[in-house]
mmCIF file with all atom_site columns, C-alpha atoms in Angstrom:
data_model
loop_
_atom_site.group_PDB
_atom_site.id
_atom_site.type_symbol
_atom_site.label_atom_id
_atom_site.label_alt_id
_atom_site.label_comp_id
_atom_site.label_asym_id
_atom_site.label_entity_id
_atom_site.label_seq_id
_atom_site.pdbx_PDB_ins_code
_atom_site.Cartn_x
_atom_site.Cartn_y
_atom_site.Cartn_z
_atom_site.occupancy
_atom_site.B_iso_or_equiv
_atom_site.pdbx_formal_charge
_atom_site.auth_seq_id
_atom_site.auth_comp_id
_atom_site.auth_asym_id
_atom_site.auth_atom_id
_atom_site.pdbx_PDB_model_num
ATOM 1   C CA . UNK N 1 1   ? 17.563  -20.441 -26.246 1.00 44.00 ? 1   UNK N CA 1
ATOM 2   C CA . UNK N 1 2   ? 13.867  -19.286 -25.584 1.00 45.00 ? 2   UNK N CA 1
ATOM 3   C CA . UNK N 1 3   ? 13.522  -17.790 -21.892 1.00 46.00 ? 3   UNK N CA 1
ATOM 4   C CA . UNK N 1 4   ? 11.473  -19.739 -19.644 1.00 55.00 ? 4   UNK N CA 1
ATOM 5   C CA . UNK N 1 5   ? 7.928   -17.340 -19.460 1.00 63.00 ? 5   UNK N CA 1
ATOM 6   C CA . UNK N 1 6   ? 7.420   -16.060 -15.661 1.00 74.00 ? 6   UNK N CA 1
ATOM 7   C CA . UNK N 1 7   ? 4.736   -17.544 -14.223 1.00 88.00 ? 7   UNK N CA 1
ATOM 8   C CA . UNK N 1 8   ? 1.122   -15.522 -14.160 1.00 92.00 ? 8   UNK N CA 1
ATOM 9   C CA . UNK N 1 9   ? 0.707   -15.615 -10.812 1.00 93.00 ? 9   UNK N CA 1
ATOM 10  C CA . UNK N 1 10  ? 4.157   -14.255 -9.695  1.00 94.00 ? 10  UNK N CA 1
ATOM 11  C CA . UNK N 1 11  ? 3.681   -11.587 -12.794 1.00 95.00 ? 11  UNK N CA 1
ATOM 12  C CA . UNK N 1 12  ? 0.773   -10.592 -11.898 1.00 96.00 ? 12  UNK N CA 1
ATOM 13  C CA . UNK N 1 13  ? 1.900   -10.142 -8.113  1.00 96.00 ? 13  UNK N CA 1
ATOM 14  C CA . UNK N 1 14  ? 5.000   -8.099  -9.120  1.00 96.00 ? 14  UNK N CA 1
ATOM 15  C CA . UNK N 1 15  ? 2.824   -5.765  -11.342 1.00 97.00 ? 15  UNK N CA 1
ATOM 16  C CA . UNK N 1 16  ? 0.835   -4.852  -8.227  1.00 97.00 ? 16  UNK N CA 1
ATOM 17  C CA . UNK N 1 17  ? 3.960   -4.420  -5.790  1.00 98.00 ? 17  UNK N CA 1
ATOM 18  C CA . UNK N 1 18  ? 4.939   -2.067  -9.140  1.00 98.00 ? 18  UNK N CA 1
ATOM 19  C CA . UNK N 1 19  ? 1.590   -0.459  -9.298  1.00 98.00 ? 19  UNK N CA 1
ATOM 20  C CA . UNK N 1 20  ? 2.101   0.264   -5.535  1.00 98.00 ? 20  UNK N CA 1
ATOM 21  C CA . UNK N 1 21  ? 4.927   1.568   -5.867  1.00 98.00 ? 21  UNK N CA 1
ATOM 22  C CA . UNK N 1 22  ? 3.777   4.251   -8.798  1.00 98.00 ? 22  UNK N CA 1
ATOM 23  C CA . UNK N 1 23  ? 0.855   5.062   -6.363  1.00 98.00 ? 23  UNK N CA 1
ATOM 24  C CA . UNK N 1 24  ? 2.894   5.879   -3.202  1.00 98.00 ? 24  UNK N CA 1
ATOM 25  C CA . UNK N 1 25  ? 5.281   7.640   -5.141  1.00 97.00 ? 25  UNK N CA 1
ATOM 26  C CA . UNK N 1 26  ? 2.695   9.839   -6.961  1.00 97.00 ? 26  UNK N CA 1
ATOM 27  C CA . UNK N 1 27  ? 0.966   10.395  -3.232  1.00 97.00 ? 27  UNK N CA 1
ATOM 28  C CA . UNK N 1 28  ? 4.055   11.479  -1.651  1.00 96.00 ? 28  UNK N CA 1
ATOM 29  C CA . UNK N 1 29  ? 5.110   13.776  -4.618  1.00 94.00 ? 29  UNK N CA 1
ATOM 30  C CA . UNK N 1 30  ? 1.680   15.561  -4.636  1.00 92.00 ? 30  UNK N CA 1
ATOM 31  C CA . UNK N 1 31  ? 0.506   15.871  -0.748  1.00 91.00 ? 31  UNK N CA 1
ATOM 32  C CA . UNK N 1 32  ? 3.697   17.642  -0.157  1.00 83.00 ? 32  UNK N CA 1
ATOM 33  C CA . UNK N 1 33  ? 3.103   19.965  -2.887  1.00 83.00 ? 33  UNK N CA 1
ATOM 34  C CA . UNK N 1 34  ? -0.873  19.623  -3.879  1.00 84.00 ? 34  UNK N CA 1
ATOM 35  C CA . UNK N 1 35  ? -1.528  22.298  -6.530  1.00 84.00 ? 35  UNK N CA 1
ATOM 36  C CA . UNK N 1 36  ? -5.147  20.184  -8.334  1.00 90.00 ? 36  UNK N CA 1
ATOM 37  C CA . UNK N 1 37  ? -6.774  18.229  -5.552  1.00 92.00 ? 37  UNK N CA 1
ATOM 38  C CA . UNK N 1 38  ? -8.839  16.895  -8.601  1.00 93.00 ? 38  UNK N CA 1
ATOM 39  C CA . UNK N 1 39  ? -6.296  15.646  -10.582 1.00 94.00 ? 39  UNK N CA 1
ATOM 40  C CA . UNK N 1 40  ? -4.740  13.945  -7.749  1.00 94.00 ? 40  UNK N CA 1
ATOM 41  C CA . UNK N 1 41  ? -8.176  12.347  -6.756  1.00 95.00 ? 41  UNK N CA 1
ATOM 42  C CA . UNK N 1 42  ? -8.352  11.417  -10.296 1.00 96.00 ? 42  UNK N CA 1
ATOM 43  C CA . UNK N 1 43  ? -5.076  10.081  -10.722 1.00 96.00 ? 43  UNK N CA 1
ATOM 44  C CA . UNK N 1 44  ? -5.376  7.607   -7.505  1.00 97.00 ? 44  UNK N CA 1
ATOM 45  C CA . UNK N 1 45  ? -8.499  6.175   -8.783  1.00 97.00 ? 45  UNK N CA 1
ATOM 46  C CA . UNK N 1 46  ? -6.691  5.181   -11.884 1.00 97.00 ? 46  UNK N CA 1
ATOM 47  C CA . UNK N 1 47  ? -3.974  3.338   -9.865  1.00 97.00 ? 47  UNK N CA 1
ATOM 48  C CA . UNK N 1 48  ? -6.505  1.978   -7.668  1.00 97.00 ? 48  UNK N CA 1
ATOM 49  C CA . UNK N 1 49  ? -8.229  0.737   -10.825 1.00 97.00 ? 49  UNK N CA 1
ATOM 50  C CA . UNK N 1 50  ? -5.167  -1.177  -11.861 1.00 97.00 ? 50  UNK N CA 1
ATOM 51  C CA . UNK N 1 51  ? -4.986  -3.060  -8.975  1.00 96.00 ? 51  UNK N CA 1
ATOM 52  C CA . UNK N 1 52  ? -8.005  -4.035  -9.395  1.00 96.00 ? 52  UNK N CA 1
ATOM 53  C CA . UNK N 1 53  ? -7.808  -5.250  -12.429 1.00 97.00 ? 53  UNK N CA 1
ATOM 54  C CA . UNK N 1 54  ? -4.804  -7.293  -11.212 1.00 97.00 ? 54  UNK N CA 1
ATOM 55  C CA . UNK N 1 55  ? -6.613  -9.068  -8.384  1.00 97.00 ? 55  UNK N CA 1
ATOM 56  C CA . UNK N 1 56  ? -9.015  -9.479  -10.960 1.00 97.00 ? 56  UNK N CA 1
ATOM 57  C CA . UNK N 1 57  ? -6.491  -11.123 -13.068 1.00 96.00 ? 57  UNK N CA 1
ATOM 58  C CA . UNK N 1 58  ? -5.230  -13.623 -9.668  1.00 96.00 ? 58  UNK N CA 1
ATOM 59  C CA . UNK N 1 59  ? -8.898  -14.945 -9.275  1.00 96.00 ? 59  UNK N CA 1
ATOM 60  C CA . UNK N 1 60  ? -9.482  -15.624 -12.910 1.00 95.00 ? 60  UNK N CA 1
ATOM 61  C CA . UNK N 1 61  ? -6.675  -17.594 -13.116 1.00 94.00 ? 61  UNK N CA 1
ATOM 62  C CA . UNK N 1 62  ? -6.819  -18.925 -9.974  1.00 94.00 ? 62  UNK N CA 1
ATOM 63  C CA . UNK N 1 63  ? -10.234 -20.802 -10.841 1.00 93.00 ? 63  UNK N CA 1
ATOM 64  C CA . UNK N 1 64  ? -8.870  -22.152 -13.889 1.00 91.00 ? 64  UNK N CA 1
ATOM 65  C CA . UNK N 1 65  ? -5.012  -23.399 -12.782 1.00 86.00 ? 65  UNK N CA 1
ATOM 66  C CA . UNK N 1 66  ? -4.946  -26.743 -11.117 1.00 88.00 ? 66  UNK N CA 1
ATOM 67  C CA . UNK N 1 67  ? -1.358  -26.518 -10.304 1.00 90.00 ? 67  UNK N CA 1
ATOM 68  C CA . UNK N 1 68  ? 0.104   -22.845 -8.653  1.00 90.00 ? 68  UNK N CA 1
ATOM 69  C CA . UNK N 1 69  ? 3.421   -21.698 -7.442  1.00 90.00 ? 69  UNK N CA 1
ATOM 70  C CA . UNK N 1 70  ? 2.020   -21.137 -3.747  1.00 91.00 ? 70  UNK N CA 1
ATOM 71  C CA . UNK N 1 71  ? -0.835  -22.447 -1.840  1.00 93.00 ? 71  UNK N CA 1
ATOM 72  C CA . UNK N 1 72  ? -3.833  -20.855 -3.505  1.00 93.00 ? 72  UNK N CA 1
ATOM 73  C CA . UNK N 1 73  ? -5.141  -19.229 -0.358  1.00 95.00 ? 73  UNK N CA 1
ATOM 74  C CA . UNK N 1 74  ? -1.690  -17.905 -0.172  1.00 95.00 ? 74  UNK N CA 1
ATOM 75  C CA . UNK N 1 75  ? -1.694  -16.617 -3.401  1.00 95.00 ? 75  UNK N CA 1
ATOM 76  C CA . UNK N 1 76  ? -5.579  -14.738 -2.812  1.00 96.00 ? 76  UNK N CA 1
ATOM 77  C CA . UNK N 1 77  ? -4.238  -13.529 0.795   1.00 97.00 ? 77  UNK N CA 1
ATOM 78  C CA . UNK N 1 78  ? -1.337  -11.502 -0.390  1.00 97.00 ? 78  UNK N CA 1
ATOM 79  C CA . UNK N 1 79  ? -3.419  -10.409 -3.118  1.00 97.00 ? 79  UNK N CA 1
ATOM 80  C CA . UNK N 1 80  ? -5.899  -8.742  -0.999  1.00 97.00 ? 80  UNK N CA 1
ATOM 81  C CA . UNK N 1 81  ? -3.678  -7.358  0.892   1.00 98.00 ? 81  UNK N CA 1
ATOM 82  C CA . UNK N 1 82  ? -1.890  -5.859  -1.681  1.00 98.00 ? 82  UNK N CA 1
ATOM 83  C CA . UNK N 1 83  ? -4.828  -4.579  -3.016  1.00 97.00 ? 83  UNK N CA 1
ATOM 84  C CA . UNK N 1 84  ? -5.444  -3.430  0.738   1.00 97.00 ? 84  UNK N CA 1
ATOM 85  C CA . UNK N 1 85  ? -2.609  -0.891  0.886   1.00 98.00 ? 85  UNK N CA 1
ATOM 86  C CA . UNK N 1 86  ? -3.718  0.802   -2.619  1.00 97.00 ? 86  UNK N CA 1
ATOM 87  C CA . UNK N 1 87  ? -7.344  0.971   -2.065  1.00 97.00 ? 87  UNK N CA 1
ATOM 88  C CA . UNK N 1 88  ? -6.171  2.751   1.574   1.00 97.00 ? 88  UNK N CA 1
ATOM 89  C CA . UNK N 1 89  ? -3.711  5.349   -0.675  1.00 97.00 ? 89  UNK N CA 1
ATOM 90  C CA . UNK N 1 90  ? -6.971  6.128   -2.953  1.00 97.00 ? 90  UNK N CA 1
ATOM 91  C CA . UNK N 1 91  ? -9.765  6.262   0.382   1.00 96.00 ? 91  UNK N CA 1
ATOM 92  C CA . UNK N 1 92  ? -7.296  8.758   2.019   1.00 96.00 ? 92  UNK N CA 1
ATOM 93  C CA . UNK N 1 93  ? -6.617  10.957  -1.427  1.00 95.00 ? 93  UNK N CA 1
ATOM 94  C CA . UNK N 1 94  ? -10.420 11.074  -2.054  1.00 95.00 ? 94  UNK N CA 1
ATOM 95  C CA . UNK N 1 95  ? -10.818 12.954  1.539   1.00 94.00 ? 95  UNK N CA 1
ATOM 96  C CA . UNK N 1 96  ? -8.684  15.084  0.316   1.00 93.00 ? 96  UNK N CA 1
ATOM 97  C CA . UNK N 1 97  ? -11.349 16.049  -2.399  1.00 92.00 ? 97  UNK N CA 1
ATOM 98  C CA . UNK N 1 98  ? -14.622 15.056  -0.337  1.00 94.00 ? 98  UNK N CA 1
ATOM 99  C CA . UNK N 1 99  ? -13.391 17.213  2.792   1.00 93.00 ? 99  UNK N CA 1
ATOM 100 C CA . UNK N 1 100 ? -11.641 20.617  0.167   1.00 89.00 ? 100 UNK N CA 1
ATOM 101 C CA . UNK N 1 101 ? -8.174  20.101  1.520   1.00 88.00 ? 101 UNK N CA 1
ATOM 102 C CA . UNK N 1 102 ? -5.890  21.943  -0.225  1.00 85.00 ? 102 UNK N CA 1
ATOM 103 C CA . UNK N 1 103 ? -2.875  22.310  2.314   1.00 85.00 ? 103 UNK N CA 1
ATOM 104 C CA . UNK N 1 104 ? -1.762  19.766  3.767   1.00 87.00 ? 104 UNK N CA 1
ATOM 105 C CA . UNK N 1 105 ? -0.034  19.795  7.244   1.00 91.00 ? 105 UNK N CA 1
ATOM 106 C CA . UNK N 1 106 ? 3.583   18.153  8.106   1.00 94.00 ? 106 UNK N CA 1
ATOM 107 C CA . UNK N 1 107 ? 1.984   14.963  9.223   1.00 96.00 ? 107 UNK N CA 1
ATOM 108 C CA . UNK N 1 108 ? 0.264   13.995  6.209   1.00 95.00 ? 108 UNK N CA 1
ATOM 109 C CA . UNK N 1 109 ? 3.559   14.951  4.745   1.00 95.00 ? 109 UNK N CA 1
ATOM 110 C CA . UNK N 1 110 ? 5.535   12.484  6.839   1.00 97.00 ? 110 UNK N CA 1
ATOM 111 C CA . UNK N 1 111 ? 2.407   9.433   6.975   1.00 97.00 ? 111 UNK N CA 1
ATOM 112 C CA . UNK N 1 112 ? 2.873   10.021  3.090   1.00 97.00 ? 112 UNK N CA 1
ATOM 113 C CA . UNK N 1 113 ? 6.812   9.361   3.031   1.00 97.00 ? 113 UNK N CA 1
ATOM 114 C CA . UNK N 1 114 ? 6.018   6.318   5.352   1.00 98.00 ? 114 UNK N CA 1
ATOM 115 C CA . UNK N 1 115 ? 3.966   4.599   2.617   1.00 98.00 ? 115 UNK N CA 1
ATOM 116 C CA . UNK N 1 116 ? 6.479   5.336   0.269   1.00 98.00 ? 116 UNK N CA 1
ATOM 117 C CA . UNK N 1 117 ? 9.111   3.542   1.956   1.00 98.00 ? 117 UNK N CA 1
ATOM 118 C CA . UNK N 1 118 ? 6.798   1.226   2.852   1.00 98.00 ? 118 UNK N CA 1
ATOM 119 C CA . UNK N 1 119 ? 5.582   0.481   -1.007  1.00 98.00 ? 119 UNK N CA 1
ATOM 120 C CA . UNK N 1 120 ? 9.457   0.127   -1.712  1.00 98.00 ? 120 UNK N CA 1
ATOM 121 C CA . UNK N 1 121 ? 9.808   -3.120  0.713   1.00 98.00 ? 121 UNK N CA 1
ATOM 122 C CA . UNK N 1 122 ? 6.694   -4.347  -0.460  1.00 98.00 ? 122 UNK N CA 1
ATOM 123 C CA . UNK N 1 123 ? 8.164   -4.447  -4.435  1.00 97.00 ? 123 UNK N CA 1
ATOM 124 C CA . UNK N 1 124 ? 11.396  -5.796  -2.932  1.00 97.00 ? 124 UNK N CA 1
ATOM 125 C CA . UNK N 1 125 ? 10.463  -8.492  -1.000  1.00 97.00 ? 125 UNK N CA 1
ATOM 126 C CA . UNK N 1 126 ? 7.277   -9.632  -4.168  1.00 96.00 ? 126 UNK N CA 1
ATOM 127 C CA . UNK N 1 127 ? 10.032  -9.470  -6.419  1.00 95.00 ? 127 UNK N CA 1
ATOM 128 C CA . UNK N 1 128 ? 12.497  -11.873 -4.433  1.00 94.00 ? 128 UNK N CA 1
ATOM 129 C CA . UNK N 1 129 ? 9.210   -13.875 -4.102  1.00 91.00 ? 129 UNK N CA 1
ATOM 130 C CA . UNK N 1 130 ? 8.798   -14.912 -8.015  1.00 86.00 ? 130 UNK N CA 1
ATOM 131 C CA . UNK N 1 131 ? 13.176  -16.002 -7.469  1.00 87.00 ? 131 UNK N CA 1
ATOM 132 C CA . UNK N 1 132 ? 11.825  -18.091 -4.494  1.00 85.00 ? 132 UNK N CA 1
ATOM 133 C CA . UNK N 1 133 ? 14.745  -15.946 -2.481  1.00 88.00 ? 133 UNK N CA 1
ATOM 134 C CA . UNK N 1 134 ? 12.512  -16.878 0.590   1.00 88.00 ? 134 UNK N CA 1
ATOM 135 C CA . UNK N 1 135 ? 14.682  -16.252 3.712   1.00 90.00 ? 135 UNK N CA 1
ATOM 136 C CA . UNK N 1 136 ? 16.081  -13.350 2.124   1.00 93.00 ? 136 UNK N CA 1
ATOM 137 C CA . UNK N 1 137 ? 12.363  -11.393 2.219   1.00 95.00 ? 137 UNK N CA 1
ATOM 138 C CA . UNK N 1 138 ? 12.986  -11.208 6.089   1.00 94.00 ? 138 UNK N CA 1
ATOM 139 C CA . UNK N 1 139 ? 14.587  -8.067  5.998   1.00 95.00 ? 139 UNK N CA 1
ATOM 140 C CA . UNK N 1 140 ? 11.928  -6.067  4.186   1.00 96.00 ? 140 UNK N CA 1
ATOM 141 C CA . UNK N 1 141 ? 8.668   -7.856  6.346   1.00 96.00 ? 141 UNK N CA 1
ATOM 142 C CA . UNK N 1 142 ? 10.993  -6.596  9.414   1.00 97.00 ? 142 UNK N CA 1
ATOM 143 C CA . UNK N 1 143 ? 11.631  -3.048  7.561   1.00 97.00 ? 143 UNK N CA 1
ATOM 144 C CA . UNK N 1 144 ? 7.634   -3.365  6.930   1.00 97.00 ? 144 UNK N CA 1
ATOM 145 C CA . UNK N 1 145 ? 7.357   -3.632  10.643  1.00 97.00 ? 145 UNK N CA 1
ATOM 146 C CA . UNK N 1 146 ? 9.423   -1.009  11.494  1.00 98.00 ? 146 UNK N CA 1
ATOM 147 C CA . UNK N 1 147 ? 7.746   1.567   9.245   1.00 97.00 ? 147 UNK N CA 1
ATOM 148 C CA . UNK N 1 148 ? 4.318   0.394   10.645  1.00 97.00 ? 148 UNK N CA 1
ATOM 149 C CA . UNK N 1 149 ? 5.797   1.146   14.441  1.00 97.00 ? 149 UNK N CA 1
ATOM 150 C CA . UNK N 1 150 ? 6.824   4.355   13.088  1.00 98.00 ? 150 UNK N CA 1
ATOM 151 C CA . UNK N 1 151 ? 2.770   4.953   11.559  1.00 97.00 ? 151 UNK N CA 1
ATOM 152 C CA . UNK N 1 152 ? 1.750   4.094   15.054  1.00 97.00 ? 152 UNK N CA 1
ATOM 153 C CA . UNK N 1 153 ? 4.175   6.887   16.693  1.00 98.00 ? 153 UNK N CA 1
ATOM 154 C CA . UNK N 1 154 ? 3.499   9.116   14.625  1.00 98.00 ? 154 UNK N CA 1
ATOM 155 C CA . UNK N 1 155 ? -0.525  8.665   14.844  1.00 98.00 ? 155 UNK N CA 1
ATOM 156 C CA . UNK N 1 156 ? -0.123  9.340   18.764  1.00 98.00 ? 156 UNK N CA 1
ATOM 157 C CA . UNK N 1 157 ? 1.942   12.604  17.650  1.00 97.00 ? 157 UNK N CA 1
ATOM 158 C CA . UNK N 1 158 ? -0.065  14.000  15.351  1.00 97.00 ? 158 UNK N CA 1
ATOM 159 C CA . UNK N 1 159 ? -3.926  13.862  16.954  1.00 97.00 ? 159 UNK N CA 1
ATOM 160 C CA . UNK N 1 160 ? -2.067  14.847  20.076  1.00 97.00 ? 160 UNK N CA 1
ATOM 161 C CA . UNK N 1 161 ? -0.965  18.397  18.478  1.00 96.00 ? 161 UNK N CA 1
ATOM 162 C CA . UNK N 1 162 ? -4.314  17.695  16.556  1.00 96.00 ? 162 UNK N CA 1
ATOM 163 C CA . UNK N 1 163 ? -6.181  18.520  20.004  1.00 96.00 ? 163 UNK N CA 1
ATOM 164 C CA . UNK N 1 164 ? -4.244  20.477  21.169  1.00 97.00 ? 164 UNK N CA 1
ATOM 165 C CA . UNK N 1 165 ? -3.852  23.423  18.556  1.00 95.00 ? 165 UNK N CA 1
ATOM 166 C CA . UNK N 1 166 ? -7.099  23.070  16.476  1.00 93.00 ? 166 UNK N CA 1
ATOM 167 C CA . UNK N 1 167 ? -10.225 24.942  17.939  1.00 94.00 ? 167 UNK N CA 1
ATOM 168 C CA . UNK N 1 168 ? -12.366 24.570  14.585  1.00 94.00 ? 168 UNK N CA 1
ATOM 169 C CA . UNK N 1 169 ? -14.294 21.128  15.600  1.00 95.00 ? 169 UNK N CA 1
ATOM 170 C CA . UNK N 1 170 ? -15.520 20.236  11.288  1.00 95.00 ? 170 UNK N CA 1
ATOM 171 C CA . UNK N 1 171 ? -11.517 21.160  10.886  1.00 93.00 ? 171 UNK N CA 1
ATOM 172 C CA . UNK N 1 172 ? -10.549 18.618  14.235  1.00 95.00 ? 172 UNK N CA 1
ATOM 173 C CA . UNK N 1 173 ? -12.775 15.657  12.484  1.00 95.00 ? 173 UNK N CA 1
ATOM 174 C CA . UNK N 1 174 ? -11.553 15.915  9.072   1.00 94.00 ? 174 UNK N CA 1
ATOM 175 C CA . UNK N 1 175 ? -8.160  16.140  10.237  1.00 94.00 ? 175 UNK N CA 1
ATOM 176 C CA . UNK N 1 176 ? -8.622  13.282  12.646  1.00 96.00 ? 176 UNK N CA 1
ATOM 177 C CA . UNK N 1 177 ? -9.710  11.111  9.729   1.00 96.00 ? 177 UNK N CA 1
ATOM 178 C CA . UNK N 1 178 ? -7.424  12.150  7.449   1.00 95.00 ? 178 UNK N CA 1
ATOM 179 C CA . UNK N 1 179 ? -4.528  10.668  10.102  1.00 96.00 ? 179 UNK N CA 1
ATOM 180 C CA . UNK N 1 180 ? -6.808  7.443   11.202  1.00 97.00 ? 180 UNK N CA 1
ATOM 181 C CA . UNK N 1 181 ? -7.118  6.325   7.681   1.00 97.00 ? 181 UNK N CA 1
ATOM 182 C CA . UNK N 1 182 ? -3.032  6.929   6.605   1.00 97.00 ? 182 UNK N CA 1
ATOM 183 C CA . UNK N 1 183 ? -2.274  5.240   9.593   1.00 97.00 ? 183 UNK N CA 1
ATOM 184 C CA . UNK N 1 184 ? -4.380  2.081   8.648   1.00 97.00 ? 184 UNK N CA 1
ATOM 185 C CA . UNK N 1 185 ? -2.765  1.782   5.496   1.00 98.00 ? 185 UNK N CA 1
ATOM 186 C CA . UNK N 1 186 ? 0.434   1.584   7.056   1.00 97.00 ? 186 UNK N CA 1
ATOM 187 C CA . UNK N 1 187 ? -0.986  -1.507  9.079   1.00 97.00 ? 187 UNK N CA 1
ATOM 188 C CA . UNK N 1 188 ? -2.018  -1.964  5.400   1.00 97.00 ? 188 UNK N CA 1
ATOM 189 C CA . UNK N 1 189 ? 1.336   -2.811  4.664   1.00 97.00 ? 189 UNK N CA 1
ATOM 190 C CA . UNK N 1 190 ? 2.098   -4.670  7.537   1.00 97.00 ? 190 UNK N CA 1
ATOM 191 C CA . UNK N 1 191 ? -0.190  -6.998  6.898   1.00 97.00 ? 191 UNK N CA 1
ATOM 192 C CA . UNK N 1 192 ? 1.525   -7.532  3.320   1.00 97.00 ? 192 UNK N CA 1
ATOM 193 C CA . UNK N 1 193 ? 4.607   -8.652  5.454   1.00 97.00 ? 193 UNK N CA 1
ATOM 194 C CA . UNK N 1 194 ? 2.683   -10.839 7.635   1.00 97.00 ? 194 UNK N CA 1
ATOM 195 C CA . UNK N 1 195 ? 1.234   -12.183 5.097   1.00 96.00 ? 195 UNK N CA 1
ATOM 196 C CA . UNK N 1 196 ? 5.261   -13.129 3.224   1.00 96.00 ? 196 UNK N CA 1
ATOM 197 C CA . UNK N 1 197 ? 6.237   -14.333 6.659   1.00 95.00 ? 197 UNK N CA 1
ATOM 198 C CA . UNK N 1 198 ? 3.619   -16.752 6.517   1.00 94.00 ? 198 UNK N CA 1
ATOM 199 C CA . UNK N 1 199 ? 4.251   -17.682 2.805   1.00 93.00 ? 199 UNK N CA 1
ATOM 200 C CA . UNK N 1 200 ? 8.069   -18.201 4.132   1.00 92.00 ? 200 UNK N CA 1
ATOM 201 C CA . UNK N 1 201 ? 7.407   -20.239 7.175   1.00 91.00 ? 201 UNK N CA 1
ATOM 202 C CA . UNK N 1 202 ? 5.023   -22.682 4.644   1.00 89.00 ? 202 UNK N CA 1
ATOM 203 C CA . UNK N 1 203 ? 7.462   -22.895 1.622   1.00 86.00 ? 203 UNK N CA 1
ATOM 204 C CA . UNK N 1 204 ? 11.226  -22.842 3.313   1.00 75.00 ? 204 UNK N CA 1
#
């Protein structure tokens, strides 16, 4: 008995949760222990690459499939977003290059651990997506929610300290940045679960 081939779209979709996954993973690993800010600028853009190629992938076949799993916007929205939360994990690791930080602090450390956990939800609930487990992707869009309130706390933490221990002013800016931009990737992801919630509430 052959297996029934998955469909491309929800493939496609998983690969990127996957490919999210591999990129938070690798970001957490290497911004709490970055030895070759080069390599790790490097080694984003390659993940960030393979997203791209997925979305790439979505809006190929998406202009030549008259019948799809999901409403096509559907399908393009979570793409983007998806794509969204990757191309924020490569911006942030090229300031990392562009602004020659080598060391970074506790906060980046923690932002970093967010999007991990984050990444994981966000394979989870794509993967329970292709099984059309719909009401059972809830509890990662509100774990997704969660981390994102978390993001936001820690945001008001870190520029806080940020101001109130760093004299340098080029040092306060980069730093400043460095925060803004991790902490709009977590809203990154957010948007991911929005963006199930809304493929739930259409489909279940």
């Amino acid at each position: 008995m052959r297996l029934k081939k998955k469909d491309i779209f929800f493939e496609t979709l998983e690969n990127m949760a996957d490919t999210i996954v591999q990129a938070a993973d690798y970001f957490a690993q290497h911004t709490s222990n970055l030895q070759d800010v080069t390599l790790f600028t490097n080694e984003m853009k390659k993940y960030e690459n393979k997203c791209d190629d997925y979305t790439h992938t979505i809006i190929t076949e998406l202009n030549k499939t008259f019948i799809t799993p999901l409403e096509r916007d559907d399908i393009m929205e979570l793409t983007t977003t998806m794509d969204d939360v990757l191309d924020g994990l490569e911006a942030t690791a090229s300031r990392f290059y562009m602004y020659n930080i080598t060391e970074p602090d506790e906060y980046i450390v923690q932002f970093a651990d967010i999007l991990r956990q984050s990444a994981y939800e966000i394979q989870k609930a794509v993967h329970l997506l292709s099984q059309k487990k719909l009401l059972a992707i809830r509890e990662y869009t509100i774990r997704l929610n969660d981390l994102e309130n978390q993001g936001d706390e820690l945001l008001r933490i870190c520029i806080k300290n940020l101001f109130a221990t760093v004299t340098d002013p080029i040092e306060l800016i980069k730093r400043k940045e460095l925060y803004e931009r991790l902490e709009t990737t977590t809203d990154s992801c957010e948007d991911v679960a929005n963006m199930l919630e809304s493929i739930i509430m259409r489909n279940s």
